[in-house]
XYZ file of N, CA and C in Angstrom:
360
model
N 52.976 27.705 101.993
C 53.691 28.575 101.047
C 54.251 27.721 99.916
N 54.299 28.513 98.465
C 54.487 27.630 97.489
C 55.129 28.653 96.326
N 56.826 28.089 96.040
C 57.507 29.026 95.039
C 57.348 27.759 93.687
N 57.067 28.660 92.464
C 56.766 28.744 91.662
C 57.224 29.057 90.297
N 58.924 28.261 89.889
C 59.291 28.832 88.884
C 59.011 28.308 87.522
N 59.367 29.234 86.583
C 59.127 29.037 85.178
C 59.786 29.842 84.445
N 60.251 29.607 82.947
C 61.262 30.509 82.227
C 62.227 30.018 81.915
N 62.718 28.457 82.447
C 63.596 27.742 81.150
C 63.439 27.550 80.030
N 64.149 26.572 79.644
C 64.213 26.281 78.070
C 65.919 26.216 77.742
N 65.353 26.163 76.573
C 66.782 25.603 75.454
C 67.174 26.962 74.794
N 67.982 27.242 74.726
C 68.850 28.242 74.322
C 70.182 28.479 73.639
N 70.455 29.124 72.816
C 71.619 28.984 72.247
C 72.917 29.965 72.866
N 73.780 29.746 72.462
C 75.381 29.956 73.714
C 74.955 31.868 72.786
N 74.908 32.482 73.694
C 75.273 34.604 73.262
C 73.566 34.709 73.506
N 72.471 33.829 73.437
C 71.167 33.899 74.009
C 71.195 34.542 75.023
N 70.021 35.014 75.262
C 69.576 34.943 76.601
C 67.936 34.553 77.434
N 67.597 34.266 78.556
C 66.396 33.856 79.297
C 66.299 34.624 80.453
N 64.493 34.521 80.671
C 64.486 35.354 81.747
C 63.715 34.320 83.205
N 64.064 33.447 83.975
C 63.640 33.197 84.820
C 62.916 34.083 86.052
N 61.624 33.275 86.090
C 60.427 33.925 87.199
C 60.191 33.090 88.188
N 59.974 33.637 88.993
C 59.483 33.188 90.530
C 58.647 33.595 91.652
N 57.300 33.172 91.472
C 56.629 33.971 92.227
C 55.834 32.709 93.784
N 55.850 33.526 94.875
C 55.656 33.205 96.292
C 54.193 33.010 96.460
N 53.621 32.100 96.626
C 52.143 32.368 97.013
C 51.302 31.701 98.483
N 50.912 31.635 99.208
C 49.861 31.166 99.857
C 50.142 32.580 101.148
N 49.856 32.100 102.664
C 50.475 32.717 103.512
C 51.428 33.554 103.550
N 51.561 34.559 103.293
C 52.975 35.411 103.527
C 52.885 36.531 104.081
N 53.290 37.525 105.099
C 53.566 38.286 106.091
C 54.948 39.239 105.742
N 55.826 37.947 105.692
C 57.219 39.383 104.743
C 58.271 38.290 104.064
N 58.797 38.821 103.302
C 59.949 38.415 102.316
C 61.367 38.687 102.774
N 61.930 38.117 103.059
C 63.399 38.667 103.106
C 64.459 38.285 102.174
N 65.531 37.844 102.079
C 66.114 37.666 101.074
C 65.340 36.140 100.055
N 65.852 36.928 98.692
C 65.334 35.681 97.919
C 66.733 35.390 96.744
N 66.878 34.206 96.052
C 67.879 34.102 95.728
C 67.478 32.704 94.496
N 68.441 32.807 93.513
C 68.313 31.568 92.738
C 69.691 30.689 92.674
N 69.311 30.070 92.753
C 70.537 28.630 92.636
C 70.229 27.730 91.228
N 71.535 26.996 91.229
C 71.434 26.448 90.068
C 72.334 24.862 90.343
N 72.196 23.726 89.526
C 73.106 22.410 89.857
C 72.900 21.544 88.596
N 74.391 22.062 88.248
C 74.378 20.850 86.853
C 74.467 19.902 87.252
N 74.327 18.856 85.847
C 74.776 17.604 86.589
C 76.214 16.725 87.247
N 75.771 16.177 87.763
C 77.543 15.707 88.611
C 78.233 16.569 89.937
N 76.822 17.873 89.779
C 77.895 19.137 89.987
C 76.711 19.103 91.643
N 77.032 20.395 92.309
C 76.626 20.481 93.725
C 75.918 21.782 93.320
N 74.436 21.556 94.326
C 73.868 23.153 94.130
C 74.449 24.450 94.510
N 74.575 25.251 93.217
C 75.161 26.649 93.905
C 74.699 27.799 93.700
N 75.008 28.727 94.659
C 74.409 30.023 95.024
C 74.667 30.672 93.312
N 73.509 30.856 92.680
C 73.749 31.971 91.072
C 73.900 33.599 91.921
N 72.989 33.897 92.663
C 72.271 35.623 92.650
C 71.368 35.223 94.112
N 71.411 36.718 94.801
C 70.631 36.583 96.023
C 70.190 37.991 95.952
N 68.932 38.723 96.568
C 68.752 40.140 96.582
C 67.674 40.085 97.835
N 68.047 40.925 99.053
C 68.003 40.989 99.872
C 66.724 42.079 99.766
N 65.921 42.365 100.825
C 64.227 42.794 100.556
C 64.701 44.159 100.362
N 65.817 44.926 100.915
C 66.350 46.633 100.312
C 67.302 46.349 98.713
N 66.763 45.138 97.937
C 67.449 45.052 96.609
C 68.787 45.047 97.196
N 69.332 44.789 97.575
C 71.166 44.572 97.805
C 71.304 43.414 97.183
N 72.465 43.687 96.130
C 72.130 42.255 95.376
C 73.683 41.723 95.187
N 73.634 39.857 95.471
C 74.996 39.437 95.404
C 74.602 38.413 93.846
N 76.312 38.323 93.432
C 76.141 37.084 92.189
C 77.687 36.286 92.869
N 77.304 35.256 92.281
C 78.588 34.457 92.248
C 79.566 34.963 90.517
N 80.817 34.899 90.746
C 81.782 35.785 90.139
C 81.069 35.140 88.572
N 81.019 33.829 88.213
C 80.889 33.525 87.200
C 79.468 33.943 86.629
N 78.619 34.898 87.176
C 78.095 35.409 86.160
C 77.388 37.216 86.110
N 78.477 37.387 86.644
C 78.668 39.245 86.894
C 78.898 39.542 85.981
N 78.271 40.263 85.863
C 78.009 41.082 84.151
C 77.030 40.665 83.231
N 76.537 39.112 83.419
C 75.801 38.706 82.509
C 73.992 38.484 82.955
N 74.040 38.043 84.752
C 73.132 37.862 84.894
C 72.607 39.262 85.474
N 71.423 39.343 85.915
C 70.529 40.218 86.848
C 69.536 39.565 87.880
N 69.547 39.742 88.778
C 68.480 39.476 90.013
C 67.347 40.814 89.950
N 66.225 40.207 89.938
C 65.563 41.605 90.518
C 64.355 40.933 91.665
N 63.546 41.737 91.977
C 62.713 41.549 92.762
C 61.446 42.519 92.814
N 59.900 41.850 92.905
C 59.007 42.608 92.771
C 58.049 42.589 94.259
N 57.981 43.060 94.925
C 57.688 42.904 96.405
C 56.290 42.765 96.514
N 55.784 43.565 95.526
C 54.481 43.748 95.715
C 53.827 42.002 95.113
N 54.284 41.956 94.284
C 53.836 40.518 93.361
C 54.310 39.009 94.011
N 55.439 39.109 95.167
C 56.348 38.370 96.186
C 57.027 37.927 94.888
N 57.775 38.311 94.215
C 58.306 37.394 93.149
C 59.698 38.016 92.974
N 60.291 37.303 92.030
C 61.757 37.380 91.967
C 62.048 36.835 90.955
N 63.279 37.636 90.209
C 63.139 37.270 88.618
C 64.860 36.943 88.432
N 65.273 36.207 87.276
C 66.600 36.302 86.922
C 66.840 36.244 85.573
N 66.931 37.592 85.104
C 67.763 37.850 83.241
C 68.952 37.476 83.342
N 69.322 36.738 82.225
C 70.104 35.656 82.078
C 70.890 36.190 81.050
N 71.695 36.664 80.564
C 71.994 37.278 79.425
C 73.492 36.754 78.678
N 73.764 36.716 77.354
C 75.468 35.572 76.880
C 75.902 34.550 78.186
N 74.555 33.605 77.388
C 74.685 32.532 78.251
C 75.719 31.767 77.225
N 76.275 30.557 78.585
C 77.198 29.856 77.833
C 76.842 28.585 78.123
N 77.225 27.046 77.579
C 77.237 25.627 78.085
C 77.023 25.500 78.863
N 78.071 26.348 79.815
C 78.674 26.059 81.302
C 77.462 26.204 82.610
N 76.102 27.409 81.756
C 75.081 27.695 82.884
C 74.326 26.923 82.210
N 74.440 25.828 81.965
C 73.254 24.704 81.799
C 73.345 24.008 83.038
N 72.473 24.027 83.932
C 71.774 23.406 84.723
C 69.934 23.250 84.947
N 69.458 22.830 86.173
C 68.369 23.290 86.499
C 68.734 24.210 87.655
N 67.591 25.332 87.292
C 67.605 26.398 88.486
C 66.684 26.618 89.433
N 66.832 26.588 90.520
C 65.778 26.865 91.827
C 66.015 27.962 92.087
N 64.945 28.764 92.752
C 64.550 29.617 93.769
C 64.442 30.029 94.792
N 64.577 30.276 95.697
C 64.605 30.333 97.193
C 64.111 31.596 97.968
N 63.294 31.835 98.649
C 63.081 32.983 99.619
C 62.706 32.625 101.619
N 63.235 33.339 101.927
C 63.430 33.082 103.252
C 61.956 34.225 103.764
N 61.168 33.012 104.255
C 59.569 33.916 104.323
C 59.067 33.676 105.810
N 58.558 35.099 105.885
C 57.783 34.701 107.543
C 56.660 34.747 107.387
N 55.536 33.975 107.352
C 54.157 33.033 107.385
C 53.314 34.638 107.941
N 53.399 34.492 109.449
C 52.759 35.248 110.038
C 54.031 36.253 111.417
N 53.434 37.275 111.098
C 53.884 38.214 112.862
C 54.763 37.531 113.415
N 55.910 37.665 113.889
C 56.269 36.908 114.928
C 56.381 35.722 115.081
N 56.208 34.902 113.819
C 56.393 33.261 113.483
C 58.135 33.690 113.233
N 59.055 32.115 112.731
C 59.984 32.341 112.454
C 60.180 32.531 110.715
N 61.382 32.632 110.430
C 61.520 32.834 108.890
C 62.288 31.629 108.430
N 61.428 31.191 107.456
C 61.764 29.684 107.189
C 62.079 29.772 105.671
N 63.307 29.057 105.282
C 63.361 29.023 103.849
C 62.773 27.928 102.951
N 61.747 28.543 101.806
C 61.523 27.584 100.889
C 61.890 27.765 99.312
N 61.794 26.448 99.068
C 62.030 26.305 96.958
C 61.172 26.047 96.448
N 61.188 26.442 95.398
C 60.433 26.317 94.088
C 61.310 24.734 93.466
N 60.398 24.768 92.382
C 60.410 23.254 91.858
C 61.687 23.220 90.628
N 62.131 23.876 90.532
C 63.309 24.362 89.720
C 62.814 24.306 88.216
N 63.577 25.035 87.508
C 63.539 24.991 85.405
C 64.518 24.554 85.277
N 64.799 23.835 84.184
C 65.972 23.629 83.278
C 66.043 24.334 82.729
N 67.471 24.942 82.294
C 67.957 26.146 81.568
C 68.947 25.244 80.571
N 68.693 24.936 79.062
C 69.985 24.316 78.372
C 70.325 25.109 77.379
N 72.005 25.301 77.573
C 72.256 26.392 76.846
C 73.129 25.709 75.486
N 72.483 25.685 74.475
C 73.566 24.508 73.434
C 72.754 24.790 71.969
N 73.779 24.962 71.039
C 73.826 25.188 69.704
C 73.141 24.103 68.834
């Protein structure tokens, strides 16, 4: 299994980006998928998570601005980014918690992360 993001870039602060993420080799089912993010100096942290019935969490600092969605059919998972500021300049990863086959376990993997720089 192999996540797959793309959709950074450079951006200016009231911009916005749309990060993609799509799942490919082996897959059987999806369960929650989620993007993270880690500036530098800083520790990776939970951005947005949306659970396979779309139940969707954000971390406080970017409610209202970001969106999680999810396309089940495509295994992918997206994040609109919207009045971005400095502060969400990091690189961002991906994550989905996937079961291979039937009755295997559900194992979480990442994508290779984007840089997102948000600066005037």
């Amino acid at each position: 299994v192999q996540l797959q993001a793309s959709g950074g870039g450079l951006v200016q602060p009231g911009g916005s980006l749309k990060l993609s993420c799509v799942a490919s080799g082996n897959i059987f089912s999806i369960n929650d998928m989620g993007w993270f993010r880690q500036a530098p100096g800083k520790q990776r942290e939970l951005v947005a998570s949306i659970t396979s019935g779309a139940i969707t969490h954000y971390t406080d600092s970017v409610k209202g601005r970001f969106t999680i969605s999810r396309d089940n059919a495509r295994n992918s998972v997206y994040l609109l980014m919207t009045s971005l500021k400095p502060e969400d300049t990091a690189v961002y990863y991906c994550n989905a918690a996937i079961q291979q086959y039937r009755g295997y376990s559900t194992l979480t993997y990442w994508g290779q992360g984007t840089l997102v720089t948000v600066s005037s």
